[in-house]
Coordinates of C-alpha atoms in Angstrom, one line a residue:
M1 CA 69.7 67.7 160.7
K2 CA 73.3 68.9 160.9
N3 CA 74.3 66.4 158.2
T4 CA 71.5 67.8 156.0
I5 CA 72.7 71.3 156.4
K6 CA 76.3 70.3 155.8
R7 CA 75.3 68.5 152.5
S8 CA 73.3 71.6 151.4
L9 CA 76.3 73.8 152.0
Q10 CA 78.5 71.5 150.1
V11 CA 76.2 71.4 147.1
S12 CA 75.8 75.2 147.2
G13 CA 79.6 75.6 147.3
L14 CA 80.0 73.2 144.4
T15 CA 77.4 75.1 142.4
V16 CA 79.1 78.5 143.0
L17 CA 82.4 76.9 141.9
L18 CA 80.9 75.5 138.7
L19 CA 79.2 78.8 137.9
G20 CA 82.5 80.5 138.4
L21 CA 84.3 78.2 136.0
V22 CA 81.6 78.6 133.4
A23 CA 81.8 82.4 133.7
C24 CA 85.6 82.3 133.3
G25 CA 85.1 80.1 130.2
N26 CA 82.6 82.5 128.7
G27 CA 84.9 85.3 129.4
N28 CA 87.7 83.6 127.6
N29 CA 85.5 82.9 124.6
A30 CA 84.3 86.5 124.5
T31 CA 87.9 87.6 124.6
N32 CA 88.9 85.2 121.8
S33 CA 85.9 86.3 119.7
S34 CA 86.8 89.9 120.3
A35 CA 90.4 89.2 119.2
N36 CA 89.3 87.4 116.1
S37 CA 86.9 90.3 115.2
T38 CA 89.7 92.8 115.8
N39 CA 92.1 90.9 113.6
T40 CA 89.5 90.8 110.8
E41 CA 88.8 94.5 111.2
E42 CA 92.5 95.3 111.0
L43 CA 92.8 93.8 107.5
K44 CA 92.7 96.3 104.7
P45 CA 90.2 95.4 102.0
I46 CA 91.3 95.0 98.4
K47 CA 88.2 94.9 96.1
V48 CA 88.9 93.2 92.8
G49 CA 86.4 92.5 90.0
A50 CA 87.0 89.3 88.0
S51 CA 85.5 86.8 85.6
S52 CA 84.8 83.5 87.4
T53 CA 87.2 81.4 85.2
P54 CA 90.1 81.5 85.3
H55 CA 90.6 84.9 86.9
A56 CA 88.7 84.4 90.2
E57 CA 90.2 80.9 90.5
I58 CA 93.7 82.4 90.2
L59 CA 92.9 85.1 92.7
D60 CA 91.7 82.5 95.2
Q61 CA 95.2 81.1 95.2
V62 CA 96.6 84.2 96.8
K63 CA 93.9 85.1 99.3
D64 CA 95.7 83.6 102.3
D65 CA 99.0 85.1 101.2
L66 CA 97.4 88.6 101.2
T67 CA 95.9 87.9 104.6
D68 CA 99.4 87.3 105.9
E69 CA 100.4 90.7 104.5
G70 CA 97.4 92.4 106.2
Y71 CA 94.9 92.5 103.4
D72 CA 91.4 91.1 102.9
L73 CA 91.0 90.2 99.2
Q74 CA 87.4 90.6 98.2
V75 CA 86.6 89.3 94.8
Q76 CA 83.4 90.4 93.0
I77 CA 82.4 88.1 90.1
F78 CA 81.1 89.6 86.9
D79 CA 79.7 87.8 83.9
D80 CA 80.2 90.5 81.3
Y81 CA 83.0 92.6 79.9
I82 CA 81.6 96.1 80.6
Q83 CA 80.5 96.4 84.3
P84 CA 83.9 95.5 85.8
N85 CA 85.5 98.5 84.1
V86 CA 82.5 100.7 84.9
A87 CA 82.8 99.7 88.6
L88 CA 86.6 100.4 88.5
D89 CA 86.1 103.8 86.9
T90 CA 83.5 104.8 89.6
G91 CA 85.8 103.7 92.4
D92 CA 83.7 100.7 93.5
L93 CA 86.7 98.5 92.9
D94 CA 90.3 98.9 93.6
A95 CA 91.4 96.8 90.6
N96 CA 90.0 94.4 88.1
Y97 CA 91.3 91.2 86.5
F98 CA 89.3 89.9 83.6
Q99 CA 90.4 91.5 80.4
H100 CA 93.3 91.6 78.0
I101 CA 95.3 94.8 77.3
T102 CA 93.8 95.3 73.8
Y103 CA 90.2 95.2 75.2
L104 CA 91.2 97.6 78.0
N105 CA 92.7 100.1 75.5
N106 CA 89.7 99.9 73.2
F107 CA 87.3 100.4 76.2
N108 CA 89.2 103.5 77.3
E109 CA 89.0 104.9 73.7
E110 CA 85.3 104.2 73.4
R111 CA 84.2 105.2 76.9
G112 CA 86.5 108.0 77.6
T113 CA 87.8 106.3 80.8
D114 CA 91.4 106.3 82.0
L115 CA 92.1 102.8 83.3
Q116 CA 95.7 101.6 83.4
A117 CA 97.2 98.1 83.1
V118 CA 99.7 97.6 86.0
A119 CA 100.7 93.9 85.6
D120 CA 100.7 91.1 83.0
I121 CA 99.4 87.9 84.5
H122 CA 98.3 85.4 81.9
F123 CA 97.3 84.7 78.3
E124 CA 94.2 82.7 77.3
A125 CA 94.7 80.9 74.0
L126 CA 91.9 81.5 71.6
G127 CA 91.0 78.2 69.9
I128 CA 88.9 76.9 67.0
Y129 CA 86.7 74.1 68.3
P130 CA 84.7 71.5 66.5
G131 CA 80.9 71.7 66.2
K132 CA 79.1 69.7 63.6
V133 CA 82.4 69.2 61.8
K134 CA 85.3 67.5 63.6
S135 CA 88.2 68.7 61.4
L136 CA 89.1 71.7 59.4
E137 CA 89.5 69.5 56.3
E138 CA 85.9 68.5 56.5
L139 CA 84.6 72.0 56.2
K140 CA 82.3 72.3 53.2
N141 CA 81.3 75.3 51.0
G142 CA 79.1 77.7 53.1
A143 CA 80.0 76.2 56.4
Q144 CA 79.1 78.3 59.5
I145 CA 81.7 79.5 61.9
A146 CA 80.8 81.3 65.1
V147 CA 83.2 84.1 66.3
P148 CA 82.9 86.5 69.3
N149 CA 81.0 89.7 68.4
D150 CA 83.1 92.2 70.5
A151 CA 85.5 94.2 68.3
T152 CA 88.8 93.1 69.8
N153 CA 88.1 89.3 70.1
E154 CA 86.4 89.2 66.7
A155 CA 89.6 90.6 65.1
R156 CA 91.6 88.1 67.0
A157 CA 89.4 85.3 65.8
L158 CA 89.7 86.4 62.2
L159 CA 93.5 86.4 62.6
L160 CA 93.3 82.9 63.9
L161 CA 91.1 81.8 61.0
E162 CA 93.7 83.2 58.6
S163 CA 96.5 81.4 60.3
A164 CA 94.5 78.2 60.0
G165 CA 94.3 78.8 56.2
L166 CA 90.6 79.3 56.1
I167 CA 90.5 83.0 54.9
K168 CA 92.8 85.8 53.8
L169 CA 92.9 89.2 55.4
K170 CA 94.1 92.6 54.1
D171 CA 96.6 92.8 56.9
N172 CA 97.3 89.7 59.1
T173 CA 99.0 91.9 61.8
D174 CA 96.1 94.3 62.2
I175 CA 94.4 93.7 65.6
S176 CA 91.5 96.0 64.5
T177 CA 90.6 93.7 61.6
T178 CA 86.9 93.3 60.8
L179 CA 84.8 91.1 58.5
K180 CA 85.2 93.8 55.8
D181 CA 88.9 93.2 55.7
I182 CA 88.5 89.6 54.5
T183 CA 90.0 89.6 51.0
E184 CA 89.6 85.9 50.2
N185 CA 87.1 83.3 51.4
P186 CA 87.5 80.4 49.1
K187 CA 84.9 78.2 50.9
N188 CA 82.4 81.0 51.2
L189 CA 82.4 80.5 55.0
D190 CA 79.4 82.0 56.8
I191 CA 81.0 83.8 59.8
V192 CA 78.4 84.3 62.5
E193 CA 78.9 86.8 65.2
L194 CA 77.8 85.7 68.7
E195 CA 78.2 87.0 72.2
A196 CA 81.5 85.3 73.4
S197 CA 80.0 83.6 76.5
Q198 CA 77.2 82.0 74.3
I199 CA 79.5 80.4 71.8
P200 CA 80.4 77.1 73.7
R201 CA 76.6 76.5 74.1
S202 CA 76.1 77.0 70.4
L203 CA 78.7 74.5 69.1
E204 CA 76.1 72.0 68.0
D205 CA 74.4 74.6 65.8
V206 CA 77.5 75.6 63.8
D207 CA 80.2 73.7 62.0
I208 CA 83.1 75.1 64.0
A209 CA 83.6 78.0 66.4
V210 CA 86.3 80.3 67.8
V211 CA 86.0 80.3 71.6
N212 CA 87.7 82.6 74.1
G213 CA 90.1 80.8 76.4
N214 CA 88.2 81.5 79.6
Y215 CA 84.9 80.3 78.2
A216 CA 86.6 77.2 76.8
V217 CA 87.9 76.4 80.2
E218 CA 84.4 76.9 81.7
A219 CA 83.0 74.5 79.1
G220 CA 85.6 71.9 80.0
F221 CA 87.7 72.3 76.9
N222 CA 91.5 72.2 76.7
A223 CA 93.1 74.1 73.9
K224 CA 95.9 71.7 73.3
E225 CA 93.7 68.6 73.4
D226 CA 90.4 69.7 72.0
A227 CA 91.0 72.7 69.6
L228 CA 91.5 72.2 65.9
A229 CA 93.9 75.2 66.0
F230 CA 94.8 77.7 68.7
E231 CA 97.1 80.6 69.4
E232 CA 100.6 79.8 70.5
Q233 CA 102.3 81.3 73.5
D234 CA 105.0 82.9 71.3
S235 CA 102.5 84.3 68.8
P236 CA 101.9 88.0 68.3
S237 CA 98.5 87.5 69.9
A238 CA 100.1 86.5 73.2
K239 CA 101.5 90.0 73.9
S240 CA 98.5 91.8 72.3
Y241 CA 96.0 89.9 74.4
V242 CA 97.8 89.3 77.7
N243 CA 95.3 89.5 80.6
V244 CA 96.2 92.3 83.0
I245 CA 95.5 93.7 86.4
A246 CA 93.9 97.1 85.8
V247 CA 93.4 100.1 88.0
K248 CA 92.1 103.6 87.7
N249 CA 94.7 106.1 86.7
G250 CA 96.4 107.4 89.8
N251 CA 96.1 104.2 91.8
E252 CA 99.1 102.4 90.2
D253 CA 101.2 102.7 93.4
N254 CA 98.4 101.9 95.8
E255 CA 100.0 99.6 98.5
G256 CA 97.1 97.1 98.3
V257 CA 97.4 96.9 94.5
Q258 CA 101.2 96.4 94.7
A259 CA 100.7 93.6 97.3
L260 CA 98.2 91.9 95.0
I261 CA 100.6 92.0 92.0
K262 CA 103.5 90.7 94.2
A263 CA 101.3 87.8 95.4
L264 CA 100.2 86.9 91.9
Q265 CA 103.5 87.0 90.1
T266 CA 105.1 84.1 92.0
D267 CA 106.2 80.6 91.1
K268 CA 103.3 79.2 93.2
V269 CA 100.8 80.9 90.9
K270 CA 102.7 80.0 87.8
K271 CA 102.7 76.4 88.8
Y272 CA 99.0 76.5 89.6
I273 CA 98.2 77.9 86.1
E274 CA 100.3 75.4 84.3
E275 CA 99.0 72.4 86.2
N276 CA 95.3 73.3 86.3
Y277 CA 94.7 74.7 82.8
Q278 CA 97.0 72.5 80.7
G279 CA 97.9 75.1 78.1
A280 CA 94.5 76.8 77.8
V281 CA 95.8 79.5 80.2
L282 CA 99.5 80.4 80.1
P283 CA 101.4 82.5 82.7
M284 CA 103.0 85.6 81.3
F285 CA 105.3 86.7 84.1

């Protein structure tokens, strides 16, 4: 009987000890969880609107760097060229990174917004890509060419077509050129205006097409390898169409925005752009 009582006491003592250890363990976990939560809450959010390729991919390269500086980079993906500027203007975003400087200036003029470019990041080479026809020399009379239908990129496309010897323009330096400014079209080329994101999917329906750099990358194209002609890094287009970080006027000196710029304009990001996009996207810092 005494032995039974002794064994019972031993088991009870062991149970209490184990429970105590478990409780201590749970307490440590709770403490760690609380610490992690606190660390996350202490990060200051930077909300940035971006196109998925290459902008969001480039931003992803600096997310950890910004965390180390005390910021939580929150990237919101947009699939059009209007809403990222609307969201920036209304204050839903701290910055955006999806557009070139000429588009930004044109948007401000048309919409009455006051958005400012605060940093040059990269240039996406616009290219002429083969559709039904595999070379420019094969183009026949009346061949169809697809170009982006937004004003700034259409002008850019026309300038590229002229540099490739396919048309003549009234002024080959005018970045506001339209179809009405074509003065010579010896092959009577049928220039079809399409929404920029749709053009890569329409290549089989046209003879050739002018494709925006980001959409070419998304479609798996490489300007240097696949394009029949493309904009060079030292061309006038590079400066006129450099992709920028934009903010609402008055937020240029925001600490989070400045941290974002500092993180992006580094050798690390430059190397990433050069190695991953093989000339289709070029660093401009």
